[in-house]
């Protein structure tokens, strides 16, 4: 299992077919291409200047939209994950 | 529904025709082109150094002017949204 | 009406003729060209690290000098406005 | 009258002849050329993170040395002023 | 023995063969190539603005994934180590 | 007299001959060439985020080593001074 | 004697022969080449935002590894020293 550090989040990519069925269409953009994913694991939060950790806004199981070129790809046991910072997550699909 | 993270805001673009009827004319500018939008959803606010979140100045339903090249476009259920940071919003039309 | 966000200010440009009558002459500069304007609306102030907002130094009606290439032009009801940050304002004409 | 904002200062340039009589010679430098001026008006001080304003070190009437390419020139009633930040002032001639 | 300073960590690289046996496959990426390592020593933590040190999230013995081009290689007694900052560690394998 | 602002220091250059007699040899470096000087005047200290001023480590009369390309040269009454920030001072010769 | 300022440290370089006898081998790297040194003098610590000084992690006599291109070389009484910031020190050899 992957336990992300700081304000990082481990994401499982949601396939394009799945995206269509949920009615979300994400158009290509020259600047940043959003994508959909599912949160698998959440870090302890960024270290603040007062020594505490900032509360994370996302939790395991959240469906999120993030910037396409953000994060680092990792494969584990046949699954493809993405490790990114919470600041690269644009919104949660509620 | 899209729930934006941090100091992000989900915006519904206001069409050019609508803009003309409200009497607002936004001239093109080489540096940044302002546009009009309507706030659909508001994040919890930016994480501050003391661990609290900064209060957001805009609320759902606000008509706003923002910088044209700011944010990321997202389509959902036939509607086109824009996710941008509150700092990219120039003013609220009161 | 335009309600600027954060430490932004809405400015009405003061025409060159008016400037001459007030005796203020602003020479061109290669680095930044100052201009004169009148404050129409003032934001709530920049969000500080402690969650409070910084007090604004300018108020409605103030005649100010600002850097020429600062801000974003907006037209409303035939009037031309400029939305800029207070940090782009150099001085108040008292 | 010009009331500078934040940590800005309004300076009246001191002519080269005057400089020679006071015995101060300022050699040209490839990096930054210092110049002499007289403080005409002082801002309220920079906005600090705790919401207070930093105390200014210069006061009206001070003779100062500043970096040549700093600030913005302004002419008013036949006088030539310079608006610069206190951080561009190197020293006070005491 | 190597005692890293601040938020630095001393890492022992885990060979590719070992990685395959643990089922972790790390695909090459144009931006940053993650790698696997084992934590040998942990610094006292980054110096915070309040004079205290931030708590480290990793401990000796942790298996971690880090960005490939991060850190500095050091050889000691035939072993190859890498000294990197905790912020270059993406996740702990739990 | 020159009273430096903030964390600035006024330095009198120490000639090369004097350096040799004190046994200090400063080799040329491609990156930054250290030089020796004597502190003539010390500023009140840098303005901190809490509104106070940071304590200066050097005092009048200190012999110091500083980076060669730091600071601004000023001539006064036949003497050549250098105004630099305390952060450009590497060490005090004790 | 050299008394370094702030978070600076005075280092005496440890020769390559000595390094071999201690069993430490430092391979050349395209990015930064680590080197070994001995701490001769330690500054009072970096000035923090609260006006206090950060505690230094190294002390006189420590054997350290640092980045090759960091710091400034100084020669005194036939000895060659290096003045560098503590943040350029990677680890202490314990």
XYZ file of C-alpha atoms in Angstrom:
658
model
C 0.000 0.000 0.000
C 1.155 3.528 -0.787
C 1.062 6.081 2.065
C 1.626 9.537 0.535
C 3.695 12.146 2.411
C 2.685 15.680 3.392
C -0.158 17.143 1.337
C 0.163 14.414 -1.283
C -2.683 12.160 -2.417
C -2.641 8.792 -4.200
C -5.129 8.736 -7.067
C -6.568 5.911 -9.169
C -7.312 7.149 -12.679
C -10.931 6.927 -13.801
C -11.191 5.677 -17.402
C -12.730 7.794 -20.170
C -15.677 5.390 -20.647
C -16.582 5.763 -16.983
C -16.396 9.504 -17.309
C -18.886 9.542 -20.167
C -21.389 7.466 -18.205
C -21.267 9.944 -15.329
C -22.044 12.723 -17.753
C -18.820 14.638 -17.170
C -17.066 15.789 -20.325
C -13.618 17.328 -19.890
C -12.563 19.318 -22.994
C -8.892 19.553 -23.948
C -7.222 22.841 -23.071
C -3.937 24.248 -24.268
C -2.986 25.275 -20.733
C -3.959 22.404 -18.469
C -6.092 19.334 -19.189
C -8.276 18.268 -16.260
C -8.848 14.597 -15.578
C -10.949 12.546 -13.268
C -9.654 10.227 -10.556
C -10.580 8.457 -7.331
C -8.686 9.112 -4.091
C -6.999 5.940 -2.766
C -4.869 7.381 0.052
C -4.387 10.793 1.662
C -1.266 12.250 3.339
C -1.078 13.757 6.828
C -1.227 17.288 5.410
C 1.331 19.988 4.635
C 3.668 21.039 7.454
C 2.653 24.575 8.513
C 4.915 27.292 9.915
C 3.554 26.652 13.424
C 4.618 22.993 13.277
C 1.101 21.619 12.830
C -0.243 19.978 9.680
C -2.892 21.544 7.468
C -6.196 19.653 7.316
C -6.723 17.831 4.011
C -9.938 18.584 2.121
C -10.185 15.291 0.245
C -10.727 11.816 1.761
C -10.470 8.237 0.530
C -13.101 7.405 -2.048
C -13.588 10.994 -3.272
C -14.013 11.427 -7.013
C -11.853 14.370 -8.037
C -10.836 16.486 -11.033
C -7.154 17.338 -11.293
C -4.731 18.989 -13.717
C -3.467 16.461 -16.291
C 0.266 17.120 -16.114
C 0.370 17.139 -12.321
C 1.872 14.347 -10.232
C 3.965 11.240 -10.734
C 2.737 7.929 -12.141
C 3.335 4.729 -10.128
C 2.276 1.157 -10.947
C 1.655 -1.344 -8.158
C 0.208 -4.893 -8.470
C -1.147 -4.176 -11.926
C -2.899 -0.944 -10.907
C -1.792 2.473 -12.111
C -1.691 5.209 -9.527
C -0.856 8.880 -9.573
C 0.739 10.674 -6.634
C -0.064 14.395 -6.631
C -0.315 17.309 -4.223
C -3.741 18.341 -2.973
C -3.119 21.788 -4.501
C -3.247 20.112 -7.946
C -6.796 18.923 -7.269
C -9.343 21.356 -8.698
C -12.629 20.022 -7.342
C -14.443 17.083 -5.778
C -17.424 15.600 -7.603
C -20.126 15.658 -4.926
C -22.004 18.740 -8.575
C -18.547 20.290 -8.485
C -17.156 21.220 -5.032
C -14.009 23.336 -5.602
C -10.997 22.959 -3.302
C -9.222 25.652 -1.284
C -9.747 29.184 -2.570
C -11.147 27.920 -5.859
C -14.521 28.915 -7.297
C -16.704 27.229 -9.947
C -17.974 29.784 -12.479
C -20.693 29.618 -15.134
C -19.745 31.807 -18.076
C -22.124 34.657 -18.889
C -22.678 34.991 -22.646
C -21.697 38.120 -24.576
C -25.351 38.967 -25.443
C -26.239 38.979 -21.763
C -23.311 41.232 -21.072
C -24.455 43.813 -23.599
C -27.961 43.906 -22.099
C -26.504 44.631 -18.651
C -24.570 47.516 -20.142
C -21.125 46.138 -19.306
C -18.608 46.326 -22.143
C -15.292 44.636 -21.602
C -12.642 45.829 -24.111
C -9.916 43.453 -25.274
C -6.551 44.035 -23.669
C -3.152 42.746 -24.652
C -2.326 41.848 -21.060
C -5.431 40.239 -19.623
C -8.980 40.089 -20.993
C -11.658 40.332 -18.304
C -14.841 38.306 -18.622
C -18.094 38.023 -16.800
C -19.337 34.933 -14.963
C -21.735 33.720 -12.289
C -20.493 31.903 -9.189
C -21.894 28.343 -8.947
C -19.836 26.950 -6.069
C -17.244 28.289 -3.615
C -14.358 26.453 -1.911
C -13.636 26.375 1.830
C -10.939 29.044 1.464
C -7.149 29.029 1.226
C -5.222 27.238 3.974
C -3.476 29.908 6.072
C -0.182 29.583 7.947
C -2.073 29.276 11.247
C -4.008 26.249 9.985
C -7.293 28.109 9.522
C -8.944 28.889 6.187
C -9.256 32.391 4.769
C -12.781 33.711 4.404
C -14.004 33.803 0.792
C -15.295 37.138 -0.499
C -17.602 35.746 -3.200
C -20.702 33.611 -2.653
C -22.999 31.506 -4.846
C -24.966 33.600 -7.295
C -22.477 36.498 -7.426
C -21.879 38.028 -10.838
C -18.141 38.505 -11.218
C -15.474 39.834 -13.587
C -12.365 37.685 -13.936
C -9.191 37.535 -16.028
C -9.815 35.676 -19.304
C -6.876 33.266 -19.291
C -7.368 32.250 -15.666
C -8.723 28.875 -14.598
C -9.559 25.511 -16.146
C -12.610 24.728 -18.290
C -14.855 21.801 -17.299
C -18.068 20.589 -18.972
C -20.741 18.787 -16.942
C -24.257 17.767 -18.110
C -24.101 20.085 -21.077
C -23.032 23.124 -19.041
C -19.625 24.715 -19.363
C -17.918 25.674 -16.125
C -14.660 27.341 -15.232
C -12.713 26.528 -12.069
C -10.521 29.425 -10.963
C -8.902 30.810 -7.829
C -10.592 33.691 -6.032
C -7.435 35.749 -6.589
C -8.232 35.672 -10.330
C -11.563 37.400 -9.676
C -11.258 41.155 -10.144
C -14.611 42.429 -8.916
C -18.205 41.535 -8.059
C -21.000 43.292 -9.950
C -23.177 44.633 -7.106
C -21.602 48.873 -9.578
C -18.176 47.242 -9.388
C -17.077 45.928 -5.965
C -13.362 45.054 -6.216
C -11.970 41.993 -4.391
C -9.115 41.830 -1.876
C -6.695 44.744 -2.066
C -8.069 45.841 -5.440
C -9.379 49.321 -6.221
C -11.661 50.563 -9.017
C -10.288 53.732 -10.597
C -11.817 56.314 -12.942
C -9.143 57.730 -15.223
C -8.545 61.480 -14.976
C -8.116 63.026 -18.442
C -4.897 64.761 -19.504
C -6.613 68.206 -19.767
C -7.757 67.925 -16.166
C -4.280 67.011 -15.111
C -2.806 70.145 -16.697
C -5.328 72.394 -14.932
C -4.347 70.911 -11.567
C -0.734 71.706 -12.322
C 0.449 68.104 -12.204
C 2.714 67.091 -15.082
C 3.641 63.449 -15.350
C 6.676 62.905 -17.611
C 7.030 59.715 -19.631
C 9.487 57.188 -18.223
C 11.036 54.165 -19.840
C 10.334 52.008 -16.784
C 6.861 52.923 -15.609
C 4.569 55.785 -16.630
C 2.518 57.202 -13.761
C -1.043 58.352 -14.352
C -3.715 60.079 -12.401
C -7.065 58.599 -11.397
C -9.965 58.931 -8.968
C -10.918 56.087 -6.637
C -14.477 54.841 -7.281
C -14.540 51.702 -5.107
C -12.200 50.019 -2.629
C -11.868 46.297 -1.771
C -12.009 44.765 1.701
C -8.200 44.517 1.855
C -5.659 41.760 1.274
C -6.094 38.523 3.222
C -3.290 38.374 5.805
C -1.615 35.260 7.193
C -3.588 35.608 10.441
C -6.906 35.488 8.575
C -7.656 39.190 8.960
C -7.696 41.741 6.157
C -5.130 44.519 5.791
C -6.487 48.044 6.153
C -6.690 49.921 2.844
C -4.942 53.296 2.666
C -7.088 54.819 -0.090
C -10.796 55.641 0.100
C -13.532 56.578 -2.367
C -12.961 59.955 -3.945
C -9.170 59.974 -3.473
C -7.141 61.355 -6.368
C -4.242 58.991 -6.927
C -1.134 58.454 -9.048
C -0.561 54.899 -10.268
C 1.779 53.002 -12.598
C 0.514 53.161 -16.201
C 0.690 49.483 -17.145
C -0.934 48.267 -13.935
C -4.447 46.884 -13.729
C -7.226 45.787 -16.076
C -9.507 48.111 -18.063
C -13.269 47.684 -17.728
C -16.048 49.733 -19.372
C -19.441 50.075 -17.680
C -22.359 52.314 -18.763
C -20.129 54.413 -20.969
C -17.519 55.009 -18.274
C -14.032 53.562 -18.452
C -12.670 52.069 -15.254
C -9.427 50.466 -14.225
C -9.205 47.709 -11.600
C -5.792 47.621 -9.934
C -4.175 46.481 -6.704
C -3.466 49.077 -4.014
C 0.229 48.180 -4.272
C 0.199 49.677 -7.788
C -0.872 53.049 -6.367
C 2.137 55.296 -5.775
C 0.620 58.249 -3.939
C -2.561 60.119 -3.045
C -2.876 63.773 -4.112
C -3.801 65.469 -0.826
C 0.676 67.613 -2.089
C 1.786 64.022 -2.680
C 1.044 61.507 0.108
C 2.959 58.281 -0.709
C 1.394 54.869 0.032
C 2.813 52.029 2.119
C 6.582 52.140 2.554
C 6.968 54.700 -0.219
C 8.724 58.049 0.152
C 8.509 61.231 -1.951
C 11.971 62.611 -2.674
C 13.177 65.976 -4.020
C 16.368 65.501 -6.022
C 19.432 67.352 -4.758
C 21.393 68.916 -7.637
C 24.984 67.916 -8.408
C 26.339 71.413 -7.526
C 24.856 71.140 -4.063
C 26.368 67.725 -3.652
C 29.877 69.010 -4.394
C 29.550 71.811 -1.830
C 28.661 69.311 0.877
C 31.740 67.297 0.027
C 29.881 64.164 -1.022
C 31.098 62.594 -4.263
C 29.111 59.711 -5.682
C 31.117 57.694 -8.254
C 29.375 55.997 -11.183
C 28.923 52.253 -10.839
C 28.006 49.670 -13.437
C 25.494 48.050 -11.080
C 23.665 50.883 -9.349
C 24.389 54.605 -9.205
C 23.556 56.191 -5.865
C 22.107 59.718 -5.765
C 21.278 62.247 -3.150
C 17.791 63.524 -2.311
C 15.693 65.214 0.345
C 12.648 63.533 1.843
C 9.453 65.523 1.193
C 6.808 63.042 2.366
C 6.775 59.623 4.043
C 4.173 56.820 3.753
C 2.435 55.068 6.644
C 4.794 52.076 6.379
C 4.605 48.621 4.795
C 1.664 46.408 5.770
C 3.032 43.593 7.943
C 1.686 40.053 8.222
C 0.123 40.878 11.605
C -1.897 43.711 10.088
C 0.205 46.504 11.575
C 2.470 48.854 9.639
C 6.253 48.792 9.854
C 7.843 51.911 11.316
C 9.576 54.095 8.721
C 13.219 54.965 9.360
C 13.297 58.209 7.368
C 11.372 61.397 8.133
C 10.590 64.648 6.303
C 13.671 66.755 5.734
C 16.155 63.855 5.828
C 18.970 63.994 3.281
C 19.299 60.520 1.797
C 21.316 58.459 -0.675
C 19.323 56.134 -2.918
C 19.854 53.837 -5.899
C 19.666 55.802 -9.173
C 17.275 53.595 -11.151
C 14.811 53.191 -8.293
C 11.415 54.851 -8.163
C 9.111 56.810 -10.470
C 9.556 60.456 -11.486
C 6.669 62.877 -10.956
C 6.539 66.626 -11.695
C 4.250 68.899 -9.691
C 4.076 72.741 -9.813
C 7.446 72.958 -11.512
C 9.190 70.725 -8.980
C 10.533 67.310 -9.857
C 9.874 64.557 -7.362
C 10.736 60.887 -7.146
C 8.492 58.317 -5.469
C 10.472 55.305 -4.210
C 10.253 52.587 -1.602
C 12.188 52.994 1.647
C 14.061 49.785 0.799
C 15.672 51.664 -2.118
C 17.172 54.189 0.306
C 20.728 53.231 1.253
C 21.563 55.709 3.987
C 20.636 58.992 5.667
C 23.248 61.775 5.738
C 23.348 62.653 9.448
C 27.599 6.720 9.991
C 25.868 9.545 8.146
C 23.619 11.869 10.215
C 21.614 14.025 7.773
C 20.881 17.689 8.591
C 17.506 19.443 8.758
C 14.742 17.706 6.815
C 17.236 15.512 4.961
C 17.111 11.725 4.861
C 19.802 9.152 4.019
C 18.467 6.508 1.628
C 19.807 3.127 0.540
C 18.752 2.408 -3.036
C 16.626 -0.701 -3.578
C 17.740 -2.626 -6.674
C 15.435 -3.161 -9.644
C 15.318 -6.964 -9.109
C 14.061 -6.429 -5.582
C 11.436 -4.068 -6.854
C 10.039 -6.645 -9.270
C 9.736 -9.248 -6.517
C 7.694 -6.824 -4.412
C 5.374 -6.314 -7.340
C 6.049 -2.588 -7.679
C 6.665 -1.414 -11.239
C 7.752 2.172 -11.709
C 7.269 3.357 -15.324
C 9.665 5.934 -16.806
C 8.222 9.416 -17.031
C 9.471 12.406 -18.987
C 9.014 14.708 -15.979
C 10.274 12.797 -12.960
C 11.199 9.121 -12.576
C 10.227 7.645 -9.201
C 12.483 5.140 -7.515
C 12.387 2.945 -4.478
C 14.702 3.194 -1.465
C 15.063 2.292 2.197
C 15.507 4.961 4.871
C 18.845 4.576 6.719
C 18.899 7.802 8.740
C 16.553 10.730 9.345
C 17.411 14.391 10.146
C 16.064 16.418 13.067
C 13.504 18.142 10.839
C 13.301 21.485 9.026
C 13.807 24.623 11.108
C 10.410 26.380 11.350
C 9.778 30.108 11.658
C 8.990 29.703 15.367
C 12.415 28.170 16.018
C 11.136 24.617 16.456
C 11.754 21.721 14.083
C 9.043 20.149 11.939
C 8.252 16.519 12.718
C 9.573 14.079 10.106
C 7.070 11.666 8.546
C 9.520 8.904 7.647
C 11.564 6.790 10.038
C 14.505 4.376 9.763
C 13.617 1.224 7.882
C 10.769 2.766 5.857
C 10.545 1.712 2.213
C 9.918 4.853 0.177
C 9.342 6.105 -3.370
C 11.192 9.262 -4.348
C 11.838 11.397 -7.418
C 14.804 10.043 -9.408
C 16.798 13.234 -9.929
C 16.488 14.365 -6.314
C 19.320 14.286 -3.795
C 23.083 13.727 -3.778
C 24.842 10.365 -4.100
C 27.378 9.366 -1.432
C 29.392 6.122 -1.149
C 30.532 4.871 2.255
C 32.212 1.503 3.048
C 31.136 0.013 -0.251
C 27.487 1.033 0.143
C 25.831 3.642 -2.047
C 23.614 6.146 -0.299
C 21.475 9.047 -1.401
C 20.909 12.129 0.737
C 17.640 13.875 -0.110
C 15.082 16.175 1.476
C 11.900 14.658 2.873
C 9.923 16.847 0.445
C 11.412 14.764 -2.402
C 9.848 11.611 -0.956
C 6.502 10.874 -2.587
C 5.164 8.001 -0.485
C 5.976 5.280 2.020
C 5.263 1.665 1.068
C 3.174 0.464 4.014
C 28.129 61.024 8.426
C 26.365 58.126 6.746
C 23.606 56.364 8.755
C 22.681 53.146 6.874
C 19.045 51.983 6.742
C 17.616 48.619 7.798
C 20.155 45.798 7.883
C 22.694 47.846 5.935
C 26.238 48.541 7.074
C 28.741 51.231 6.005
C 32.169 49.721 5.385
C 35.616 51.287 4.954
C 37.724 49.161 2.615
C 40.931 47.721 4.052
C 43.833 48.016 1.608
C 45.642 44.955 0.239
C 48.947 45.910 1.913
C 47.237 45.930 5.290
C 45.737 42.558 4.571
C 49.120 40.970 3.908
C 50.546 42.318 7.181
C 47.691 40.719 9.129
C 48.423 37.408 7.479
C 45.080 37.101 5.739
C 45.269 36.081 2.074
C 42.053 36.144 0.065
C 42.320 34.109 -3.174
C 40.376 35.151 -6.277
C 37.323 33.029 -7.015
C 35.259 32.782 -10.173
C 32.024 32.938 -8.185
C 32.541 35.580 -5.533
C 35.707 37.312 -4.348
C 35.782 38.022 -0.615
C 37.318 41.249 0.641
C 38.203 42.766 3.932
C 36.667 45.918 5.438
C 36.092 47.808 8.656
C 32.589 48.609 9.897
C 32.006 52.384 10.151
C 28.257 52.471 10.813
C 25.495 49.929 11.426
C 21.760 50.174 10.593
C 18.894 49.602 13.010
C 18.340 46.064 11.687
C 15.948 44.453 9.211
C 12.226 44.986 9.775
C 10.760 41.635 10.920
C 7.252 40.336 10.303
C 6.308 41.117 13.910
C 7.214 44.795 13.461
C 10.425 44.604 15.471
C 13.947 44.918 14.087
C 16.401 42.040 13.913
C 19.519 42.402 16.057
C 22.654 43.174 14.028
C 25.643 40.868 14.533
C 28.341 43.359 13.569
C 29.244 46.570 15.395
C 31.356 49.643 14.665
C 35.037 48.848 14.437
C 34.584 45.178 13.448
C 36.954 43.853 10.784
C 34.862 41.843 8.339
C 35.099 39.720 5.199
C 32.408 40.330 2.588
C 31.542 39.294 -0.971
C 33.341 41.515 -3.507
C 30.430 42.399 -5.797
C 28.056 43.222 -2.948
C 26.971 46.724 -2.029
C 27.208 50.258 -3.440
C 30.307 52.456 -3.410
C 30.059 55.961 -1.935
C 32.820 58.579 -1.556
C 32.625 61.184 1.223
C 35.318 63.738 2.233
C 38.005 61.820 0.380
C 37.159 58.494 1.970
C 35.709 55.600 0.020
C 32.869 53.709 1.678
C 30.765 50.734 0.744
C 27.142 50.336 1.826
C 26.088 46.686 1.971
C 23.545 44.467 3.698
C 24.650 42.451 6.717
C 23.695 39.291 4.807
C 26.583 40.040 2.417
C 29.052 39.866 5.298
C 30.604 36.407 5.574
C 32.545 36.604 8.823
C 34.058 38.870 11.453
C 37.817 38.665 12.065
C 37.982 38.132 15.839
C 40.140 33.861 13.919
C 37.105 33.821 11.647
C 33.676 34.241 13.318
C 31.002 33.426 10.706
C 27.753 35.419 10.604
C 24.175 34.106 10.786
C 23.789 30.458 9.789
C 27.266 30.372 8.269
C 29.974 27.878 9.193
C 33.765 28.003 8.691
C 35.048 24.699 7.301
C 38.539 23.254 6.975
C 38.738 21.028 3.904
C 39.644 17.387 4.526
C 42.163 16.147 1.949
C 41.345 13.290 -0.438
C 44.009 10.991 1.096
C 42.390 11.369 4.496
C 39.024 10.590 3.000
C 40.255 7.287 1.567
C 41.653 6.186 4.928
C 38.284 6.788 6.584
C 36.651 4.607 3.959
C 34.394 7.326 2.569
C 34.319 7.561 -1.207
C 32.485 10.500 -2.766
C 31.721 9.898 -6.464
C 31.639 12.831 -8.888
C 28.138 13.915 -9.891
C 27.015 16.147 -12.735
C 24.676 18.065 -10.437
C 26.574 18.620 -7.203
C 29.798 17.068 -5.945
C 29.817 16.419 -2.202
C 32.998 16.955 -0.235
C 34.205 16.357 3.246
C 35.260 19.030 5.747
C 35.782 19.750 9.439
C 33.850 22.495 11.218
C 36.169 25.191 12.616
C 33.638 27.834 13.672
C 29.844 28.125 13.799
C 27.678 31.256 13.476
C 24.959 32.371 15.894
C 22.214 30.949 13.679
C 19.813 32.377 11.101
C 17.631 35.286 12.178
C 14.043 33.973 12.453
C 10.843 35.925 11.834
C 10.232 36.153 15.603
C 13.584 37.889 16.125
C 15.293 34.855 17.675
C 18.076 32.834 16.082
C 17.654 29.274 14.853
C 19.701 26.635 16.668
C 22.650 25.339 14.628
C 22.885 21.571 14.128
C 26.641 21.384 13.644
C 29.321 22.212 16.210
C 33.089 22.759 16.183
C 34.994 19.613 15.344
C 32.165 17.937 13.392
C 33.175 16.097 10.222
C 30.663 17.038 7.533
C 29.742 16.402 3.907
C 28.772 19.468 1.881
C 27.981 20.414 -1.721
C 31.167 21.172 -3.670
C 30.202 24.469 -5.284
C 28.798 25.964 -2.083
C 30.483 28.682 -0.058
C 33.432 31.058 -0.422
C 37.100 30.142 -0.081
C 39.278 32.104 2.376
C 42.965 31.611 3.226
C 44.308 32.625 6.648
C 47.802 31.938 8.100
C 48.522 29.273 5.512
C 45.279 27.393 6.096
C 42.506 27.203 3.539
C 38.978 27.662 4.856
C 35.538 27.621 3.315
C 32.669 29.749 4.612
C 29.284 28.221 3.805
C 25.707 28.255 5.068
C 24.524 25.378 7.240
C 21.858 24.639 4.608
C 24.677 23.621 2.236
C 25.785 20.912 4.675
C 24.251 17.552 3.780
C 25.229 15.371 6.724
C 27.507 14.951 9.723
C 29.798 11.903 9.860
C 28.950 10.454 13.274
